[in-house]
């Protein structure tokens, strides 16, 4: 996993609530047996119509917007547990998703892939969404070490929460398997006690 | 200190606690399927990590399988490859697999309970969000991502923060024609799709106590649709009787011993929950959804609410419905009875009971997809197949099918499908398809009438 410390980037607005994982990556693209290539199909049915024509109204297709931060509406990532959603977002180039609420499983999947699900207050989200929509060139700074997200142009910022353990993993690029393997003896002892 | 059902099971499975961090939770049973496991197998292989406890894993092929001609080679190359990978991975790692055609094959959340693999007091996971289904037995069961599938492969454990507890109580007597599916659709319509996030939900009250295991599974199945990681119902005599004598259930004195342990599991009377909701059975009616998330549901006799926000409008636009209108008399061309929510024998009995002696409407394509091989066999043995076929319904072979439309079972663009599945997201049943979630009874009635009817008027 790549290390995540600080990111300064422009952002793409996605002012839709309850974005479910079926929208992030439709089921018909889940037939692969590796993690590659999902980025091409992220938000497939919003980006393209049935005949493959680009939907220019969709923000990811709008040349005005770019960057590795996605600003999304409330309750992002609900629905299926498919980690393919996280792979698709990472594959497309996102490093941070900002929303006022994330579904549980998606949040875990994102963190396990070095993608930061950054939860802000609804009022901060509204400011962020409006600013990015109106001034696409706005730079956003996400500082994981200090747990802040800021818009230096207009001098607003907010702190965000992240589990201390997950933060350490993200900053160092560790994953849970490394940790669990280090506990193997303890796990075996637990098993023998139960039997 | 008094404990909830959830606390009791969770606490018995904690291997270690990281200071100010997550806990290491031991997993008893790991279910896998073809879609969310290959990358996890690859990961272990790449890192040269062996599978730690292969005999605690059970695999099935369900998401991506055809529902006709299962004996023939699979036509879709990618699907075929995915299934072959699963077989190879299971073979290489000594994992039990019920592959396509096996007598135990079926949707993961249908086959495990019916084989007696699912039992009270267990921790169970699967790379599928509807793993919450197994909570019907008083187990802690929840869906995980593929990275976590790899973690369980490597260590039979997961790193998790203990979720908060939520209890939904429904007391009273359900009206005629109101099924478990209506109860859960009603609860989600009242609470919304993210009210359960961060919680594990226990369902309590005499409505659930009086429910069959099939009904309880339908309810727990959809816990995830209100955002909860899982749902559970205290084990009782109904649970024990269901498990008894199933293939992998404990037998003889082992079973008796287990039962006495299982009896210690229900929440203590004075246990405190972080959040509580109470509903009255009398207020619940047959439900339908009108929007693009499972929380957008109404009683079939109600009209679509009026809400002034862009996501709501976008949703109605997608469905081509108008705020304030009723769904009754809405013409429907597709009906799907299946999915891990409603593809158990009881669901087909309900449908058959309504359909018997009637005919499917000409405009309707009606697919009946059993949840497992065993359910399929039961349908035939109980004579339901005949009823369905005489009425013009198409009985298919088991699998997830049109629930997520990964295989060829897709609803065409713009068409409405009254479906017994669990998700009405945009395009869930095929690109541009429009899903209306309902009970097997409402689905069967829709197929017969060719439109949505007020089922309450058709029950004697
Ligand atoms: S039937 Fe549908 S919800 Fe259930 S496991 Fe299959 S795809 Fe998932």
XYZ file of C-alpha atoms and ligand atoms in Angstrom:
663
model
C 0.000 0.000 0.000
C 1.233 3.502 -0.828
C 1.974 5.849 2.036
C -0.405 8.735 2.591
C 0.814 11.819 4.410
C -0.375 15.015 2.794
C -2.156 15.843 -0.446
C -2.740 19.156 -2.173
C -5.022 18.869 -5.151
C -7.939 20.285 -7.042
C -11.195 18.416 -6.608
C -14.122 17.030 -8.565
C -17.627 17.727 -7.240
C -20.248 14.977 -7.236
C -23.325 16.556 -5.686
C -25.342 13.359 -5.368
C -26.474 11.744 -2.124
C -26.572 8.021 -1.342
C -24.094 7.085 -4.053
C -24.156 3.289 -3.868
C -21.413 0.896 -4.880
C -23.518 -0.329 -7.808
C -23.114 3.173 -9.279
C -19.419 3.347 -8.454
C -18.831 0.064 -10.265
C -21.788 -1.762 -11.851
C -22.017 -5.516 -11.239
C -21.359 -6.462 -14.843
C -17.761 -5.329 -14.393
C -17.103 -7.623 -11.447
C -16.016 -10.602 -13.482
C -12.300 -9.909 -13.243
C -10.058 -11.981 -11.032
C -7.465 -9.280 -10.375
C -7.645 -5.684 -9.175
C -6.635 -4.010 -12.407
C -8.680 -2.007 -14.858
C -11.621 -1.091 -12.647
C -10.751 2.605 -12.878
C -11.875 2.639 -16.513
C -15.384 1.751 -15.446
C -15.830 3.879 -12.355
C -19.326 5.478 -12.412
C -19.688 3.811 -15.798
C -23.423 4.333 -16.247
C -23.237 7.979 -15.243
C -20.198 8.724 -17.381
C -21.466 6.968 -20.490
C -24.864 6.137 -21.926
C -25.823 2.684 -23.108
C -24.186 3.255 -26.495
C -20.926 4.351 -24.956
C -21.425 8.073 -25.604
C -19.861 10.368 -23.038
C -22.288 12.226 -20.790
C -20.779 15.692 -20.791
C -22.995 16.856 -17.964
C -21.421 14.435 -15.520
C -18.713 16.150 -13.496
C -16.006 13.537 -14.109
C -16.360 14.254 -17.814
C -16.281 17.998 -17.385
C -12.881 19.396 -18.389
C -13.235 22.141 -15.807
C -12.714 19.652 -13.019
C -9.745 17.477 -12.191
C -7.734 16.248 -9.231
C -7.391 13.355 -6.862
C -10.098 14.477 -4.441
C -13.776 13.666 -4.939
C -16.330 15.784 -3.092
C -19.475 13.674 -2.750
C -22.937 14.026 -1.236
C -24.116 12.465 2.009
C -24.003 8.678 2.658
C -21.384 7.749 0.086
C -20.651 4.082 -0.635
C -23.821 2.418 0.592
C -24.954 -0.947 -0.730
C -22.827 -3.877 -1.729
C -19.588 -4.791 0.044
C -17.681 -5.029 -3.238
C -14.148 -3.756 -2.720
C -14.101 -3.295 -6.488
C -15.670 0.108 -5.734
C -12.560 1.181 -3.850
C -10.301 -0.317 -6.539
C -12.228 1.579 -9.211
C -11.897 4.911 -7.404
C -8.207 4.337 -6.712
C -7.715 3.113 -10.261
C -9.237 6.302 -11.612
C -6.780 8.296 -9.537
C -8.669 9.357 -6.439
C -6.814 9.502 -3.150
C -9.477 11.168 -1.000
C -13.269 11.040 -0.962
C -14.918 13.793 1.055
C -18.498 13.357 2.255
C -20.614 14.121 5.302
C -21.237 10.397 5.822
C -19.820 7.068 4.651
C -21.293 3.592 4.701
C -19.384 1.229 7.007
C -18.070 -1.409 4.666
C -17.050 1.078 2.013
C -15.127 3.066 4.587
C -13.154 -0.007 5.641
C -12.519 -1.043 2.053
C -11.269 2.429 1.161
C -8.858 2.536 4.082
C -7.535 -0.899 3.187
C -6.592 0.473 -0.230
C -4.963 3.713 0.807
C -8.026 5.751 -0.166
C -8.981 8.221 2.544
C -12.713 8.478 3.326
C -12.750 11.926 4.858
C -15.874 12.802 6.809
C -16.665 16.488 7.268
C -19.616 18.328 8.768
C -22.610 18.930 6.464
C -21.981 22.691 6.585
C -18.316 22.298 5.628
C -19.315 19.946 2.837
C -21.734 22.552 1.525
C -19.002 25.219 1.475
C -16.578 22.837 -0.185
C -19.067 21.747 -2.829
C -20.045 25.308 -3.667
C -16.461 26.563 -3.806
C -15.232 23.756 -6.016
C -18.207 24.054 -8.350
C -17.773 27.783 -8.750
C -13.989 27.884 -8.724
C -12.710 24.604 -10.098
C -9.114 25.777 -9.759
C -9.396 25.819 -5.952
C -6.694 23.799 -4.256
C -7.595 21.656 -1.272
C -5.084 20.472 1.249
C -5.593 17.234 3.132
C -3.106 16.749 5.941
C -3.459 13.294 7.475
C -0.775 13.828 10.096
C -2.674 16.773 11.588
C -6.116 15.520 10.503
C -7.110 18.731 8.747
C -8.704 19.615 5.444
C -8.328 23.196 4.299
C -9.071 25.602 1.515
C -6.261 28.089 1.847
C -7.738 30.428 -0.826
C -10.718 31.290 1.309
C -9.087 30.437 4.595
C -11.458 27.768 5.871
C -10.497 24.463 7.366
C -11.884 21.673 9.464
C -10.367 18.843 11.446
C -11.501 15.290 10.798
C -11.566 12.054 12.752
C -9.723 8.886 11.893
C -9.074 5.792 13.944
C -5.535 6.079 15.403
C -4.595 2.589 14.263
C -5.826 3.181 10.706
C -4.002 6.493 10.595
C -0.723 4.806 11.453
C -1.374 2.202 8.768
C -2.125 4.848 6.120
C 0.877 6.996 6.967
C 3.240 4.029 6.940
C 1.584 2.079 4.144
C 1.012 -0.984 6.372
C -1.945 -3.270 6.088
C -3.914 -5.394 8.537
C -2.488 -8.691 7.324
C 0.966 -7.734 8.566
C -0.464 -6.979 11.966
C -2.634 -10.102 12.199
C 0.229 -12.377 11.182
C 2.286 -10.961 14.019
C -0.452 -12.213 16.389
C -0.485 -15.782 15.152
C 0.649 -17.368 18.417
C -1.976 -15.512 20.337
C -4.628 -16.644 17.851
C -3.530 -20.270 18.186
C -3.618 -20.005 21.970
C -7.133 -18.585 21.713
C -8.207 -21.508 19.535
C -6.847 -24.137 21.885
C -8.575 -22.553 24.854
C -11.938 -22.735 23.090
C -11.700 -26.350 22.043
C -22.952 -6.540 34.000
C -25.899 -7.308 31.792
C -25.152 -7.975 28.171
C -26.888 -8.020 24.828
C -26.949 -11.046 22.552
C -24.374 -9.264 20.438
C -22.085 -8.464 23.388
C -22.075 -12.057 24.561
C -20.960 -13.477 21.239
C -18.556 -10.665 20.431
C -16.817 -10.764 23.793
C -16.299 -14.518 23.515
C -14.453 -13.991 20.228
C -12.025 -11.227 21.140
C -8.461 -12.494 20.859
C -6.777 -9.201 21.671
C -7.445 -5.480 21.975
C -5.144 -2.843 20.549
C -4.867 0.116 22.864
C -7.110 2.912 21.539
C -7.546 0.848 18.419
C -9.526 -2.060 17.045
C -9.912 -5.540 18.485
C -8.765 -8.812 16.990
C -11.962 -10.783 16.465
C -11.873 -14.521 15.844
C -14.022 -15.769 12.962
C -15.619 -19.210 13.221
C -16.965 -19.605 9.701
C -15.886 -17.982 6.487
C -18.125 -18.286 3.438
C -16.738 -17.395 0.043
C -17.962 -17.085 -3.548
C -16.477 -16.477 -6.964
C -16.710 -12.677 -7.198
C -15.025 -11.339 -4.073
C -12.469 -14.078 -3.389
C -10.043 -14.312 -6.361
C -8.104 -11.155 -5.501
C -7.768 -12.357 -1.904
C -6.379 -15.715 -3.004
C -3.956 -13.865 -5.290
C -2.836 -11.624 -2.506
C -1.948 -14.546 -0.246
C -0.173 -16.308 -3.043
C 1.857 -13.219 -3.910
C 2.906 -12.821 -0.312
C 3.492 -16.581 0.161
C 1.051 -16.760 3.054
C -0.788 -20.080 3.485
C -4.510 -20.276 4.209
C -4.602 -20.590 7.988
C -7.790 -22.634 8.586
C -9.118 -24.050 5.307
C -11.609 -26.303 7.093
C -13.456 -23.282 8.447
C -14.152 -22.025 4.939
C -17.048 -23.091 2.709
C -17.340 -21.967 -0.903
C -20.186 -21.807 -3.390
C -20.669 -20.408 -6.884
C -23.712 -18.147 -7.070
C -23.299 -14.551 -8.243
C -22.148 -15.175 -11.728
C -23.792 -18.459 -12.658
C -26.358 -19.069 -15.394
C -29.863 -20.063 -14.329
C -30.609 -22.200 -17.376
C -28.691 -25.157 -18.757
C -26.313 -25.337 -15.845
C -25.073 -28.670 -17.118
C -23.625 -27.039 -20.241
C -20.295 -25.158 -20.379
C -20.697 -21.494 -19.469
C -20.795 -19.269 -22.525
C -19.520 -16.014 -21.055
C -15.742 -16.256 -21.036
C -15.122 -13.985 -18.068
C -17.746 -15.731 -15.966
C -16.352 -19.097 -16.877
C -12.881 -17.957 -15.917
C -14.082 -16.639 -12.586
C -15.770 -19.933 -11.727
C -12.735 -21.937 -12.808
C -10.539 -19.761 -10.622
C -12.768 -20.477 -7.652
C -12.610 -24.216 -8.277
C -8.859 -24.126 -8.658
C -8.330 -21.962 -5.596
C -10.517 -24.240 -3.489
C -8.872 -27.371 -4.797
C -5.341 -26.019 -4.255
C -6.171 -24.985 -0.715
C -8.361 -27.894 0.426
C -11.486 -25.788 0.768
C -14.950 -27.361 0.545
C -16.691 -26.103 -2.586
C -20.282 -26.592 -3.685
C -19.784 -25.746 -7.311
C -22.384 -25.312 -9.984
C -24.503 -28.454 -10.239
C -23.531 -29.807 -6.804
C -26.554 -30.868 -4.758
C -25.638 -28.315 -2.090
C -24.955 -25.462 -4.507
C -26.890 -22.249 -4.033
C -26.769 -18.627 -2.993
C -24.309 -18.448 -0.141
C -26.904 -17.076 2.294
C -29.441 -19.729 1.400
C -27.229 -22.808 1.288
C -25.289 -22.292 4.536
C -28.354 -22.035 6.787
C -30.134 -24.938 5.128
C -27.077 -27.169 5.572
C -26.865 -26.367 9.259
C -23.537 -24.543 8.826
C -25.096 -21.406 10.294
C -25.566 -21.786 14.056
C -26.212 -19.547 17.056
C -23.253 -18.030 18.829
C -20.902 -18.158 15.837
C -19.008 -15.344 14.194
C -19.466 -15.618 10.439
C -18.225 -13.506 7.559
C -18.442 -13.485 3.784
C -17.356 -11.062 1.097
C -20.957 -10.085 0.576
C -22.982 -7.487 2.413
C -26.049 -9.695 2.873
C -24.122 -11.984 5.187
C -26.316 -10.264 7.770
C -28.882 -12.958 6.820
C -27.216 -15.512 9.118
C -27.904 -13.293 12.120
C -31.407 -14.775 12.070
C -29.905 -17.685 14.008
C -28.415 -15.518 16.728
C -24.964 -15.432 15.138
C -22.776 -12.394 14.534
C -22.628 -12.388 10.759
C -21.536 -9.566 8.520
C -20.192 -8.724 5.098
C -16.550 -7.863 4.477
C -14.431 -6.493 1.665
C -11.874 -8.490 -0.268
C -8.918 -7.193 1.778
C -10.678 -8.601 4.806
C -11.317 -11.882 3.017
C -7.541 -12.061 2.663
C -7.100 -11.242 6.346
C -9.400 -14.064 7.395
C -7.620 -16.418 4.982
C -4.318 -15.483 6.604
C -5.311 -15.456 10.259
C -8.964 -16.485 10.759
C -9.292 -13.061 12.407
C -10.299 -9.504 11.596
C -9.329 -6.165 13.082
C -12.529 -4.432 14.060
C -13.975 -1.806 16.315
C -16.939 -3.046 18.269
C -20.059 -1.518 16.739
C -22.750 0.171 18.788
C -25.967 -1.659 19.573
C -29.404 -0.955 18.207
C -32.685 -2.714 18.938
C -35.775 -2.616 16.778
C -38.829 -3.980 18.533
C -42.065 -4.824 16.756
C -44.954 -6.081 18.828
C -48.507 -6.991 17.888
C -50.029 -9.177 15.246
C -49.267 -8.832 11.560
C -52.281 -8.359 9.333
C -53.222 -10.813 6.655
C -50.986 -10.543 3.613
C -48.211 -8.820 5.548
C -45.024 -10.841 5.213
C -41.565 -10.576 6.812
C -40.400 -8.681 3.702
C -43.033 -6.031 4.388
C -41.883 -5.745 7.987
C -38.297 -5.003 7.017
C -39.228 -2.713 4.102
C -41.488 -0.848 6.522
C -38.709 -0.495 9.116
C -36.240 0.789 6.527
C -38.802 3.222 5.111
C -39.267 4.622 8.608
C -35.600 4.746 9.624
C -33.833 5.509 6.336
C -30.852 3.927 4.669
C -28.131 5.147 6.982
C -29.785 5.045 10.381
C -28.056 1.783 11.193
C -24.540 2.797 10.178
C -22.099 2.002 12.962
C -24.605 -0.296 14.653
C -25.392 -3.963 14.893
C -29.141 -4.411 15.116
C -31.154 -6.844 17.202
C -34.780 -7.447 16.235
C -37.039 -8.159 19.184
C -40.702 -8.422 20.001
C -43.339 -11.031 19.380
C -43.543 -10.371 15.643
C -40.049 -11.824 15.239
C -40.589 -14.460 17.912
C -43.579 -15.737 15.957
C -41.734 -15.714 12.635
C -40.349 -18.808 10.916
C -36.590 -19.063 10.350
C -37.155 -18.218 6.692
C -38.951 -15.035 7.684
C -36.275 -14.095 10.191
C -33.639 -14.542 7.490
C -35.554 -12.213 5.175
C -35.578 -9.561 7.897
C -31.937 -9.900 8.936
C -30.910 -10.044 5.272
C -31.975 -6.452 4.702
C -30.370 -4.989 7.848
C -27.576 -3.757 5.625
C -30.105 -1.681 3.671
C -30.537 0.577 6.665
C -26.780 0.794 6.966
C -26.347 -1.672 9.849
C -23.477 -4.087 9.542
C -25.689 -6.902 10.657
C -28.955 -7.887 12.241
C -29.738 -10.640 14.669
C -32.577 -12.388 16.424
C -32.266 -14.292 19.676
C -32.145 -18.064 19.186
C -35.159 -19.967 20.509
C -37.024 -23.244 19.968
C -37.833 -22.223 16.377
C -34.102 -21.865 15.746
C -33.153 -25.144 17.426
C -35.857 -27.087 15.593
C -34.718 -25.660 12.270
C -31.086 -26.638 12.844
C -31.759 -30.097 14.255
C -30.891 -32.954 11.890
C -29.467 -30.734 9.155
C -26.359 -32.085 7.403
C -23.716 -30.188 9.354
C -25.606 -29.602 12.573
C -24.262 -31.191 15.743
C -25.927 -34.530 16.435
C -27.163 -36.402 19.516
C -25.736 -35.306 22.863
C -23.509 -32.754 21.086
C -26.636 -31.091 19.853
C -28.193 -31.065 23.332
C -25.038 -29.556 24.763
C -25.078 -26.874 22.107
C -28.699 -26.097 22.766
C -28.031 -25.496 26.431
C -25.248 -23.104 25.438
C -27.414 -21.410 22.823
C -30.042 -20.811 25.483
C -27.612 -18.594 27.390
C -27.232 -16.229 24.443
C -30.361 -14.020 24.360
C -29.927 -10.452 25.624
C -30.274 -10.067 29.364
C -33.560 -8.494 30.356
C -31.918 -5.322 31.614
C -29.360 -5.058 28.804
C -29.002 -1.515 27.520
C -28.867 -0.630 23.810
C -27.281 2.507 22.399
C -30.371 3.124 20.298
C -33.919 1.749 20.366
C -36.874 1.940 17.995
C -40.299 0.493 18.634
C -43.005 -0.166 16.047
C -46.509 -1.535 16.134
C -47.363 -4.488 13.876
C -50.761 -2.985 13.295
C -49.266 -0.106 11.334
C -47.509 -2.371 8.823
C -49.062 -3.157 5.448
C -47.869 -4.762 2.225
C -45.041 -2.562 0.945
C -43.587 -1.447 -2.375
C -40.654 0.801 -3.145
C -40.968 3.685 -5.575
C -37.422 5.053 -5.676
C -33.808 4.021 -6.078
C -32.879 3.062 -2.561
C -34.590 0.545 -0.281
C -35.632 3.279 2.147
C -37.944 4.761 -0.464
C -40.873 2.517 0.351
C -44.583 3.014 0.970
C -47.522 0.854 1.876
C -49.124 -0.305 -1.322
C -52.198 1.767 -0.400
C -50.195 4.978 0.082
C -49.020 7.563 -2.403
C -45.451 8.574 -3.199
C -44.441 11.350 -0.802
C -43.475 14.842 -1.939
C -39.956 15.881 -1.090
C -38.053 18.840 -2.268
C -34.480 17.745 -2.688
C -32.439 17.000 -5.761
C -31.532 13.401 -4.914
C -35.188 12.576 -4.341
C -36.176 14.186 -7.628
C -33.371 12.464 -9.492
C -34.603 9.186 -8.114
C -38.217 9.712 -9.176
C -37.070 10.871 -12.561
C -35.118 7.654 -12.997
C -38.176 5.634 -12.000
C -40.479 7.837 -14.086
C -42.847 8.233 -11.151
C -44.514 11.335 -9.844
C -44.604 12.558 -6.295
C -48.109 12.247 -4.887
C -49.166 9.396 -7.167
C -50.109 5.828 -6.295
C -48.427 2.692 -7.643
C -51.667 0.772 -7.844
C -52.551 -0.095 -11.451
C -48.984 0.584 -12.561
C -48.387 -1.770 -15.482
C -45.495 -4.174 -14.897
C -43.836 -6.403 -17.484
C -41.268 -8.219 -15.341
C -41.540 -10.099 -12.081
C -38.605 -11.696 -10.286
C -39.059 -13.991 -7.311
C -35.629 -14.897 -6.038
C -32.446 -13.590 -4.323
C -31.086 -14.320 -0.858
C -33.921 -12.227 0.579
C -36.822 -14.312 -0.734
C -35.832 -17.524 -2.492
C -36.450 -20.049 0.248
C -39.095 -22.729 0.109
C -41.523 -20.701 2.192
C -41.376 -17.847 -0.339
C -42.281 -20.194 -3.165
C -45.082 -21.713 -1.116
C -46.571 -18.249 -0.578
C -46.308 -17.498 -4.292
C -47.722 -20.877 -5.333
C -50.590 -20.543 -2.924
C -51.662 -17.312 -4.585
C -50.969 -18.422 -8.138
C -52.685 -21.819 -7.925
C -55.463 -22.034 -10.468
C -54.643 -18.610 -11.931
C -52.744 -17.541 -15.018
C -49.867 -15.164 -15.456
C -50.840 -12.009 -17.369
C -49.734 -12.044 -21.011
C -47.548 -8.954 -20.749
C -45.477 -10.368 -17.899
C -42.204 -12.277 -17.959
C -42.051 -14.008 -14.588
C -38.823 -15.604 -13.359
C -38.760 -17.812 -10.325
C -35.219 -18.500 -9.205
C -34.736 -20.814 -6.219
C -31.991 -19.922 -3.757
C -30.404 -23.338 -3.854
C -30.448 -26.792 -5.359
C -32.212 -28.049 -2.259
C -34.960 -25.446 -2.611
C -35.288 -26.378 -6.280
C -35.721 -30.035 -5.332
C -38.294 -29.130 -2.706
C -40.261 -27.070 -5.228
C -40.489 -30.105 -7.445
C -41.251 -32.569 -4.643
C -44.002 -30.430 -3.176
C -45.675 -30.106 -6.545
C -45.141 -26.343 -6.746
C -43.335 -26.622 -10.052
C -46.498 -27.823 -11.699
C -48.508 -24.942 -10.280
C -45.955 -22.450 -11.554
C -45.639 -23.960 -14.980
C -49.378 -24.322 -15.437
C -49.685 -20.626 -14.636
C -47.010 -19.687 -17.188
C -44.187 -18.867 -14.788
C -40.629 -19.789 -15.630
C -38.860 -21.827 -12.976
C -35.128 -21.444 -13.372
C -32.055 -22.984 -11.766
C -30.557 -21.558 -8.553
C -28.310 -18.504 -8.273
C -28.315 -14.771 -7.622
C -29.696 -14.170 -11.098
C -31.588 -10.917 -11.713
C -30.856 -9.700 -8.185
C -27.667 -8.186 -9.524
C -27.836 -9.154 -13.179
C -24.235 -10.273 -13.534
C -25.342 -13.165 -15.690
C -27.788 -13.006 -18.595
C -30.854 -12.472 -16.385
C -31.246 -8.769 -17.018
C -34.288 -6.525 -17.016
C -34.335 -4.368 -20.165
C -33.787 -0.632 -20.051
C -36.777 1.395 -18.904
C -38.800 -1.650 -17.831
C -40.236 -2.024 -14.354
C -39.583 -5.188 -12.409
C -41.443 -6.087 -9.257
C -38.730 -7.972 -7.468
C -38.376 -9.830 -4.189
C -34.686 -8.921 -4.016
C -33.169 -6.323 -1.716
C -31.827 -3.467 -3.803
C -33.582 -1.088 -6.135
C -30.499 0.923 -7.069
C -30.274 2.439 -10.536
C -29.406 -0.278 -13.013
C -29.142 -2.972 -10.337
C -31.164 -5.456 -12.403
C -29.677 -4.398 -15.725
C -28.687 -1.068 -17.237
C -31.601 1.353 -17.091
C -33.903 -1.152 -15.371
C -36.378 0.050 -12.754
C -36.844 -2.071 -9.654
C -39.814 -2.123 -7.300
C -39.058 -4.169 -4.191
C -41.896 -6.187 -2.705
C -42.841 -9.434 -0.958
C -43.287 -12.721 -2.853
C -47.040 -12.332 -2.422
C -47.132 -8.886 -4.024
C -44.783 -10.128 -6.741
C -46.976 -13.138 -7.491
C -50.115 -10.984 -7.587
C -48.404 -8.519 -9.923
C -47.476 -11.318 -12.291
C -51.048 -12.583 -12.379
C -52.601 -9.150 -12.897
C -49.900 -7.614 -15.096
C -49.984 -4.571 -12.854
C -49.630 -3.652 -9.210
C -52.820 -4.267 -7.279
C -53.977 -3.596 -3.762
C -53.315 -7.081 -2.484
C -55.191 -6.441 0.751
C -58.461 -6.482 -1.244
C -57.677 -9.846 -2.786
C -57.239 -11.859 0.380
C -60.230 -13.653 1.763
S -28.925 -12.817 -4.207
Fe -28.375 -10.707 -4.594
S -28.012 -9.778 -2.645
Fe -28.032 -11.978 -2.344
S -25.906 -12.609 -2.437
Fe -26.747 -12.781 -4.491
S -26.335 -10.828 -5.463
Fe -26.042 -10.534 -3.279
